[in-house]
mmCIF file of C-alpha atoms in Angstrom:
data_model
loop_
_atom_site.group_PDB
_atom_site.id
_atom_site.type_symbol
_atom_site.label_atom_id
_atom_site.label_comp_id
_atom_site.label_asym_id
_atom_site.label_seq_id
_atom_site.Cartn_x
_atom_site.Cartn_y
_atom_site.Cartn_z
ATOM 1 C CA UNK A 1 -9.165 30.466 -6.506
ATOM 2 C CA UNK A 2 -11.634 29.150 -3.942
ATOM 3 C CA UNK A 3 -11.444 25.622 -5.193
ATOM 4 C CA UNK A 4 -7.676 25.440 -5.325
ATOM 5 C CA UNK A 5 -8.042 26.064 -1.452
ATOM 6 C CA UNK A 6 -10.463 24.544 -0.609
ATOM 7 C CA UNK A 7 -8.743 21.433 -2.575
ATOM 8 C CA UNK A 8 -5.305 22.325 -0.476
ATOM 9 C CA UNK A 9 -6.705 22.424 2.603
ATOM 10 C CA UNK A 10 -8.380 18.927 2.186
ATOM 11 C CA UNK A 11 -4.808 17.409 0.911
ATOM 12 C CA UNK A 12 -3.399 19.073 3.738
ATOM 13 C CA UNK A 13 -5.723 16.634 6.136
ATOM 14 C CA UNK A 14 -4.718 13.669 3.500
ATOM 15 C CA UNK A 15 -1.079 14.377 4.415
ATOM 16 C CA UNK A 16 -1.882 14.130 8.010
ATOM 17 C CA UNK A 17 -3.652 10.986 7.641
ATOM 18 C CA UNK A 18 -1.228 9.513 5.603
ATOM 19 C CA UNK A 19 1.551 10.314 7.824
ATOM 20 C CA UNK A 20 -0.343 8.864 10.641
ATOM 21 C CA UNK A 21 -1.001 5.460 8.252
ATOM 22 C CA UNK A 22 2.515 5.239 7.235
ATOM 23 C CA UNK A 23 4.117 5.418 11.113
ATOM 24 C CA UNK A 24 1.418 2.725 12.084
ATOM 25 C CA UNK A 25 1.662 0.022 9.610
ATOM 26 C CA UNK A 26 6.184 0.547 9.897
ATOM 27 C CA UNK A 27 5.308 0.059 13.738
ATOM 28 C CA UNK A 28 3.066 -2.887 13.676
ATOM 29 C CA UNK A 29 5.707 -4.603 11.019
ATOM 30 C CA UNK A 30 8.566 -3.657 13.478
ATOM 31 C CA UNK A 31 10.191 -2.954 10.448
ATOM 32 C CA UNK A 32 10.355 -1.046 7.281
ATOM 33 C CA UNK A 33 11.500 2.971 5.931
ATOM 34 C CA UNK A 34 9.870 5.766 7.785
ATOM 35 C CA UNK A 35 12.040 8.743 6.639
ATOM 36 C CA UNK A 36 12.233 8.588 2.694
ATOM 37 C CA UNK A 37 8.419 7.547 3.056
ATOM 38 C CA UNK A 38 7.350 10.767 4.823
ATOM 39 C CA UNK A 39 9.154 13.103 2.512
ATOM 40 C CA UNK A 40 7.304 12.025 -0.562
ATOM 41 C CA UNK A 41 3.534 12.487 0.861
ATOM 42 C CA UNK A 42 2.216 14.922 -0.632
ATOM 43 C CA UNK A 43 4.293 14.247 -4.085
ATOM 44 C CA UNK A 44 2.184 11.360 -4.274
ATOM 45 C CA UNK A 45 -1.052 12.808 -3.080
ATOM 46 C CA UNK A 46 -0.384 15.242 -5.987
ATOM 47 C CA UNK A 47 -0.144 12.946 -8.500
ATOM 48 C CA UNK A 48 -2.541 10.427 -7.522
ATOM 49 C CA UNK A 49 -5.722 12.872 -6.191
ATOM 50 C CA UNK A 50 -4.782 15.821 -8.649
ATOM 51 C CA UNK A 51 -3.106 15.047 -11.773
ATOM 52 C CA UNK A 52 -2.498 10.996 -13.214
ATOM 53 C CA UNK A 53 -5.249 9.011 -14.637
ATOM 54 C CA UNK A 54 -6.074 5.857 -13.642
ATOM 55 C CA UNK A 55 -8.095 3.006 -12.567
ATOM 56 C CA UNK A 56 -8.321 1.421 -9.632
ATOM 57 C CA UNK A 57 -10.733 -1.363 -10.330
ATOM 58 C CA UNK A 58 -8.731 -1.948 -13.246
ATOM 59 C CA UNK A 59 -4.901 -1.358 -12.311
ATOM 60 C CA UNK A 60 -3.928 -2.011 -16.125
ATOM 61 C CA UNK A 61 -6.100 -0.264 -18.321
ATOM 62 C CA UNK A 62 -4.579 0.567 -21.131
ATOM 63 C CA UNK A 63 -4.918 4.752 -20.967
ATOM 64 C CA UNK A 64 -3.493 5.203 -17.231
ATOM 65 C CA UNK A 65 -0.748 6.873 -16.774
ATOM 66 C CA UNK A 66 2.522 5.010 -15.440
ATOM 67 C CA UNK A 67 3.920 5.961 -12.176
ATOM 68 C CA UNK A 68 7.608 4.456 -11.411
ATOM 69 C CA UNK A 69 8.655 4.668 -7.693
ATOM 70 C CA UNK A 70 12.457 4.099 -8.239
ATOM 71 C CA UNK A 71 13.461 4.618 -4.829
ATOM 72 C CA UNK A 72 11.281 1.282 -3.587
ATOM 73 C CA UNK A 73 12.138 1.147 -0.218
ATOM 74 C CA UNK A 74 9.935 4.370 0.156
ATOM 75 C CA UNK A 75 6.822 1.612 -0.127
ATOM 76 C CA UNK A 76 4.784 2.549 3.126
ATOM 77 C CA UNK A 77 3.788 5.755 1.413
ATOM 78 C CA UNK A 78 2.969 4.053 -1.816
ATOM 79 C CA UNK A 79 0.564 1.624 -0.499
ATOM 80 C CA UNK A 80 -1.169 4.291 2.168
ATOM 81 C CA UNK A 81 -1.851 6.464 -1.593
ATOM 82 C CA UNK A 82 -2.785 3.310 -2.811
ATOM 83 C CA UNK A 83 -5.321 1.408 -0.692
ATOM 84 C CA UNK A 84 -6.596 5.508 -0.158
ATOM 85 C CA UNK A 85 -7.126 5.318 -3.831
ATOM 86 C CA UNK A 86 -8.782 2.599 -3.945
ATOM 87 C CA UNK A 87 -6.720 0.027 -5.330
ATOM 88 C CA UNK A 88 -7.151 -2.651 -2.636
ATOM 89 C CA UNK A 89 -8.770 -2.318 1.172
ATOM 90 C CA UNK A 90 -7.142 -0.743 3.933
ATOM 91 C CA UNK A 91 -7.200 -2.756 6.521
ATOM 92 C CA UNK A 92 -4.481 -5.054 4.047
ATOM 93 C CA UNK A 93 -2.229 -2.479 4.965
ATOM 94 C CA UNK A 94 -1.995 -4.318 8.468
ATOM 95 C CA UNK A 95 0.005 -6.958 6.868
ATOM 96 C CA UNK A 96 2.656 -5.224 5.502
ATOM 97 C CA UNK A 97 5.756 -6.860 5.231
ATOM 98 C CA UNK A 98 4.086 -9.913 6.315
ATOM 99 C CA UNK A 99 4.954 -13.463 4.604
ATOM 100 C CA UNK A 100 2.352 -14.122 1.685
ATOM 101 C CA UNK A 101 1.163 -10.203 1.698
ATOM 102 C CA UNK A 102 0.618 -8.397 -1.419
ATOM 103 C CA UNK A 103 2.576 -5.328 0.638
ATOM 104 C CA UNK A 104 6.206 -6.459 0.803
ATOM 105 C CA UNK A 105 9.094 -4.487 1.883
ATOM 106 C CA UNK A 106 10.199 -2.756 -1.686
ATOM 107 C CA UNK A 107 7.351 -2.066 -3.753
ATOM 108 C CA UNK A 108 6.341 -5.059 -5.918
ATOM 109 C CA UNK A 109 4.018 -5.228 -8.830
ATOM 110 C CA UNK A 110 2.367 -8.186 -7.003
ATOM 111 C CA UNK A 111 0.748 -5.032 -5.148
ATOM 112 C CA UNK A 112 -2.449 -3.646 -7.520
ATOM 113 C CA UNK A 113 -1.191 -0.766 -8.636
ATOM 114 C CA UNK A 114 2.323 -1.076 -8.622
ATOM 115 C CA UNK A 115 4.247 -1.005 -12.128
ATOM 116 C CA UNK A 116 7.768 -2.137 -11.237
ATOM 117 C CA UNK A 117 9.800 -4.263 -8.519
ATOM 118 C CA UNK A 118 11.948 -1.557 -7.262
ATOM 119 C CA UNK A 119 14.466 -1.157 -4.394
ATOM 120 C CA UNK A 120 17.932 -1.808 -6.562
ATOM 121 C CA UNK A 121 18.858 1.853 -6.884
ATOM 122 C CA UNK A 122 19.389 4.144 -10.178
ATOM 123 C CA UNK A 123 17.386 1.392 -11.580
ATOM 124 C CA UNK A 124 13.793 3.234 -12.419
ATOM 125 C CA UNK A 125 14.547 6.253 -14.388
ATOM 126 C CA UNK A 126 16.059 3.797 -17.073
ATOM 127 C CA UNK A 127 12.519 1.926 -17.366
ATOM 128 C CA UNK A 128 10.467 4.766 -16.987
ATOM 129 C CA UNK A 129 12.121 6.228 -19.934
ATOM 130 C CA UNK A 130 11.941 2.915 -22.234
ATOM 131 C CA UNK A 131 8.009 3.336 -21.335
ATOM 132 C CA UNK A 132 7.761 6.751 -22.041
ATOM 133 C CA UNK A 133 10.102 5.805 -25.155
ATOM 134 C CA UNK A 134 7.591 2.983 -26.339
ATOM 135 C CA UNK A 135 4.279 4.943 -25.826
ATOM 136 C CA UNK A 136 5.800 8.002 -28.037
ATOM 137 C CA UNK A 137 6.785 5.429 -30.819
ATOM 138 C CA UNK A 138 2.977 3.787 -30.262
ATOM 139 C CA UNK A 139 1.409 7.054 -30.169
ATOM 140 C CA UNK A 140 -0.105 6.734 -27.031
ATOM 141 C CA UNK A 141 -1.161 9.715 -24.790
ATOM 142 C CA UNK A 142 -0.098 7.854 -21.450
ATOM 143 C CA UNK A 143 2.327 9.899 -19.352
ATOM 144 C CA UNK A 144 5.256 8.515 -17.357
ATOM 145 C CA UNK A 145 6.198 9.674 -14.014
ATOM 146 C CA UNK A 146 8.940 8.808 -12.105
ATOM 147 C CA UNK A 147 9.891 9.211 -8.428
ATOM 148 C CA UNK A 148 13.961 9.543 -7.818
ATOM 149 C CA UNK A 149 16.022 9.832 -4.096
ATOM 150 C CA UNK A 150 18.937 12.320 -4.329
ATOM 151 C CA UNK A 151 20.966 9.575 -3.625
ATOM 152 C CA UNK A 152 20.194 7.610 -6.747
ATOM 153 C CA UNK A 153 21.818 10.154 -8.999
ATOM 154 C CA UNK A 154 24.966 8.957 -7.180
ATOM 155 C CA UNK A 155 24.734 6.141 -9.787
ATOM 156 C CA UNK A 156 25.742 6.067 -13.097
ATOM 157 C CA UNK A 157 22.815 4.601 -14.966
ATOM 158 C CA UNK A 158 20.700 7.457 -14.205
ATOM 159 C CA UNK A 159 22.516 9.862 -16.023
ATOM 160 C CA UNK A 160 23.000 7.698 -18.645
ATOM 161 C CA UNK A 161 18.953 7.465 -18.142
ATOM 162 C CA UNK A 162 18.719 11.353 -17.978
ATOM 163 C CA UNK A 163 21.058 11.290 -21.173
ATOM 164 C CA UNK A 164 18.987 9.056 -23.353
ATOM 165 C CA UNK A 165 15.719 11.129 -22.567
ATOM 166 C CA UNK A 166 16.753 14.281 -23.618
ATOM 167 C CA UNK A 167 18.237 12.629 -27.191
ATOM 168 C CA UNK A 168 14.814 11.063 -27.348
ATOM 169 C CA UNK A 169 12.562 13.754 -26.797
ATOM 170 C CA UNK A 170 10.325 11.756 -24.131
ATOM 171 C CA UNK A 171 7.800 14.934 -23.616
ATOM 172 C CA UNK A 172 6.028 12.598 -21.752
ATOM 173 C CA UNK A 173 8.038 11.578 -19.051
ATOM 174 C CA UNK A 174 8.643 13.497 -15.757
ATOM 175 C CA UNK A 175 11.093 12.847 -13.458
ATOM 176 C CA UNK A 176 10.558 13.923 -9.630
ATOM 177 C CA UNK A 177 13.349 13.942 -7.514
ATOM 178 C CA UNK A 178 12.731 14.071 -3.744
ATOM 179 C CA UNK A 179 15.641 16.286 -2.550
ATOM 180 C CA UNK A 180 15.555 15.275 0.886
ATOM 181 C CA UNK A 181 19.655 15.898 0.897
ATOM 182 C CA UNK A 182 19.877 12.993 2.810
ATOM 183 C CA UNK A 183 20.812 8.859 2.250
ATOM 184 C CA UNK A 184 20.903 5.594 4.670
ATOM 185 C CA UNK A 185 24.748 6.841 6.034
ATOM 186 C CA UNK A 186 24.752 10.686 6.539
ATOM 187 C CA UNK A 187 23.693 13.446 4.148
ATOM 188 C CA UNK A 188 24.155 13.584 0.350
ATOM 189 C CA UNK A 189 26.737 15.928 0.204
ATOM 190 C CA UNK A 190 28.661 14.496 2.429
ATOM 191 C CA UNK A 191 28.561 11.117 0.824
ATOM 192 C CA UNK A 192 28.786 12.135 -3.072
ATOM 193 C CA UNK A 193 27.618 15.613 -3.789
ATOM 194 C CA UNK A 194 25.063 15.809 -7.044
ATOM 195 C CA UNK A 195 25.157 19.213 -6.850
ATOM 196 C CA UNK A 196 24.635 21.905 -8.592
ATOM 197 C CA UNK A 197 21.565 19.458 -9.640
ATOM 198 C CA UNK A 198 19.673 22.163 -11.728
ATOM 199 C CA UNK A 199 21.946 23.453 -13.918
ATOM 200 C CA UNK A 200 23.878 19.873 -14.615
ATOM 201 C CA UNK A 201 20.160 18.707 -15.433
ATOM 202 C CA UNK A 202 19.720 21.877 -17.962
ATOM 203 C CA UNK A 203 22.925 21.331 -19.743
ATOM 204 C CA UNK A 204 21.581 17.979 -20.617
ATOM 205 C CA UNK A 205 18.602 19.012 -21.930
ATOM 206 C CA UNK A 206 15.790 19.167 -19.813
ATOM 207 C CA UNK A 207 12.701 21.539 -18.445
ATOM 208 C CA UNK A 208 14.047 22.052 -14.816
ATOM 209 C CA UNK A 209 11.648 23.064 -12.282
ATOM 210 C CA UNK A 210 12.670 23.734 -8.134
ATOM 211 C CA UNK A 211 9.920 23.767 -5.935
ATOM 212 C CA UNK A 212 8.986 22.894 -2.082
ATOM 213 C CA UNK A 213 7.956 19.704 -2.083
ATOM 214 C CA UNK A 214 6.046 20.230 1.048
ATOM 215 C CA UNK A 215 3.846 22.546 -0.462
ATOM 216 C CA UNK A 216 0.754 21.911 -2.274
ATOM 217 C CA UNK A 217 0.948 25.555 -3.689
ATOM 218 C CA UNK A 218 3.713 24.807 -5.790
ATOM 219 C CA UNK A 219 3.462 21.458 -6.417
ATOM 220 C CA UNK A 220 -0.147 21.693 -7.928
ATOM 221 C CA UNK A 221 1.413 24.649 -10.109
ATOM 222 C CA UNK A 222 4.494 22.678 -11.398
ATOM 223 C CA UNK A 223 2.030 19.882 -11.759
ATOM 224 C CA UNK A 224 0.541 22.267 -14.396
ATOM 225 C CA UNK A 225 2.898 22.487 -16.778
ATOM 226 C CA UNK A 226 2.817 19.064 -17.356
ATOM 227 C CA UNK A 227 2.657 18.366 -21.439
ATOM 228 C CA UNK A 228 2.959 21.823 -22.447
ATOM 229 C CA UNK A 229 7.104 21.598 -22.575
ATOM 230 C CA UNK A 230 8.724 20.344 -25.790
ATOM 231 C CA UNK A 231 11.153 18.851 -23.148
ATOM 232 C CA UNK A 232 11.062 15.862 -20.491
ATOM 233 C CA UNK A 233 10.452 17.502 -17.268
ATOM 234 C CA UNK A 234 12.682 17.319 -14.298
ATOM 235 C CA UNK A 235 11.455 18.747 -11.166
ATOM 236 C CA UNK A 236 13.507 19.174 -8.040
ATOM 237 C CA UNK A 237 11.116 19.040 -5.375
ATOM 238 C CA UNK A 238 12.737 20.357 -1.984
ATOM 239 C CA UNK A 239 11.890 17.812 0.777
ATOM 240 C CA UNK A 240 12.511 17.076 3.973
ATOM 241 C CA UNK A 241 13.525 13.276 5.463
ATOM 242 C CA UNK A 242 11.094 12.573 8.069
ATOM 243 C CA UNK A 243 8.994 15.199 7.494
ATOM 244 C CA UNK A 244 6.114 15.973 10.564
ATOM 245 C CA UNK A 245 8.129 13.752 12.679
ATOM 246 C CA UNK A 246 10.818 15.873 15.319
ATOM 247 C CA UNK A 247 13.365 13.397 15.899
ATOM 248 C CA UNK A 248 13.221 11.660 12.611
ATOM 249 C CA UNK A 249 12.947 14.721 10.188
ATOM 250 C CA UNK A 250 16.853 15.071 8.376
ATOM 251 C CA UNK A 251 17.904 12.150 10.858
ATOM 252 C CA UNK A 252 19.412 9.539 8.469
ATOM 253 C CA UNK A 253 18.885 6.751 11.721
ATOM 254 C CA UNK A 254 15.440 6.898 10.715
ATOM 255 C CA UNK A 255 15.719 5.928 6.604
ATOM 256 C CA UNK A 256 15.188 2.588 7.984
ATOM 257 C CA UNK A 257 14.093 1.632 10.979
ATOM 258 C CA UNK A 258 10.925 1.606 12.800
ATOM 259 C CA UNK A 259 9.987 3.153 15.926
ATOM 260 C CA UNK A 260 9.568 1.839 19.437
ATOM 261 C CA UNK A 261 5.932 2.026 21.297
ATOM 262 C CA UNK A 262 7.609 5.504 22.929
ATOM 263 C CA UNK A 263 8.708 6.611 19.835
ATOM 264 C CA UNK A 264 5.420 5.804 17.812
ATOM 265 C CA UNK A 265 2.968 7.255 20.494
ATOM 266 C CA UNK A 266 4.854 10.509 20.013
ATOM 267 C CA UNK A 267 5.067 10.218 16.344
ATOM 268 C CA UNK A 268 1.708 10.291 16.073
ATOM 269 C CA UNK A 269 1.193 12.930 18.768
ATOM 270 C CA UNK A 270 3.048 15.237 17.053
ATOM 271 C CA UNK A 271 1.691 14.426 13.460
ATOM 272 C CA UNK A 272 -2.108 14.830 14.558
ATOM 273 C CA UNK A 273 -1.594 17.042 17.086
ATOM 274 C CA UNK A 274 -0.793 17.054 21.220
ATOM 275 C CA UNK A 275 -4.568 15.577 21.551
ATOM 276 C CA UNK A 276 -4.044 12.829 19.699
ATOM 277 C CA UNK A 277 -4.620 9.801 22.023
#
């Protein structure tokens, strides 16, 4: 019990720090998405400081697991998990966006670490699950993750995706949908409702799981039950667009568009805390 806290309390400071990373390198780029980034932080602390395997001296080897972040745009908080696990220096992450950096806009596998060019929509879920598809016909152990926005089941190829994995039995993929409830015009539901997400995702066949996606509590217990379903596992983790930032947090002006010196001093003052200089 003691090390579970102690281990939450020190991702809780990662998710800070992130947070803090993300809103910088989006302000020195002048451009780039804040909002979908800062709902997925500690999803991807989670997975990449708690429960995937990998390599980061050795981005392919053979026995990672695959992570597939469908909704690309979301990059900024892939490469602050990334150069923070060790995949390539920090101080790169100055040249995001940049012409000739390995950090473009959408994620890109030209960035160590990264397994797919991502950014066109309802795209992902169908290649994570021809991965998880191949590694279960190969009998490899390797597990398949894959990060979904709300608004991608919108789009018909991933429930065809969502479809195909239940037929196929892909025990080893998991799907994590950031629920932030909101898309670059207006709110999800207002747009094209998914909803009721968790029992449309049950009658086709999946291991549903809703959690809070902004806490480490539950996603570290979801995280869990990983590989002990006879099911692919779909979890609906609760978010929130924006998230530790005021005036960006459920603010769809903010999926894409970085802030002004104003806005970016007080981003980080209210991220780190009022004595943040």
């Amino acid at each position: 019990m003691k090390e579970r806290e102690d281990l939450i309390k020190r991702f809780t400071e990662m998710a800070k720090e992130f947070r803090k990373e993300i809103i910088e390198m989006i302000y020195i780029a002048k451009s780039g998405h804040p909002g979908g980034s800062l709902s997925i932080v500690e999803i991807l602390i989670s997975l990449y400081f708690y429960k995937m395997k990998y390599n980061p001296s050795n981005p392919l080897w053979e026995e990672r697991d695959i992570l597939i972040l469908s909704k690309g745009h979301a990059s900024p908080a892939m490469y602050v998990t990334l150069a923070n696990a060790g995949f390539f220096p920090k101080e790169e992450l100055k040249n995001f966006r940049k012409f000739g950096s390995i950090l473009q806009g959408h994620v890109h596998p030209i960035t160590p670490g990264v397994e797919l060019a991502t950014g066109y929509l309802g795209q992902g879920l169908s290649v994570a699950n021809g991965i998880a598809i191949a590694l279960k016909l190969l009998g490899k152990k390797n597990r398949v993750y894959c990060i979904l926005g709300d608004g991608e089941l919108q789009e018909g190829n991933s429930w065809e995706a969502i479809m195909a994995a239940a037929h196929h039995k892909t025990t080893n993929l998991c799907v994590i949908l950031d629920a932030n409830g909101v898309q670059e015009n207006g709110f999800v539901k207002d747009i094209k409702n998914v909803e009721p997400l968790c029992d449309k995702l049950i009658a086709f066949g999946w291991k549903v799981y809703e959690i809070k996606g902004h806490s480490f509590e539950e996603i570290l217990d979801v995280f869990d039950k990983i590989g002990k379903e006879d099911k692919p596992i779909f979890i609906i983790a609760r978010t929130i667009k924006g998230k530790g930032v005021s005036f960006m947090e459920n603010n769809h002006n903010w999926h894409g568009k970085a802030p002004k010196e104003e806005e970016y001093k007080r981003a980080l003052q209210e991220i780190m805390g009022e004595k943040y200089v």
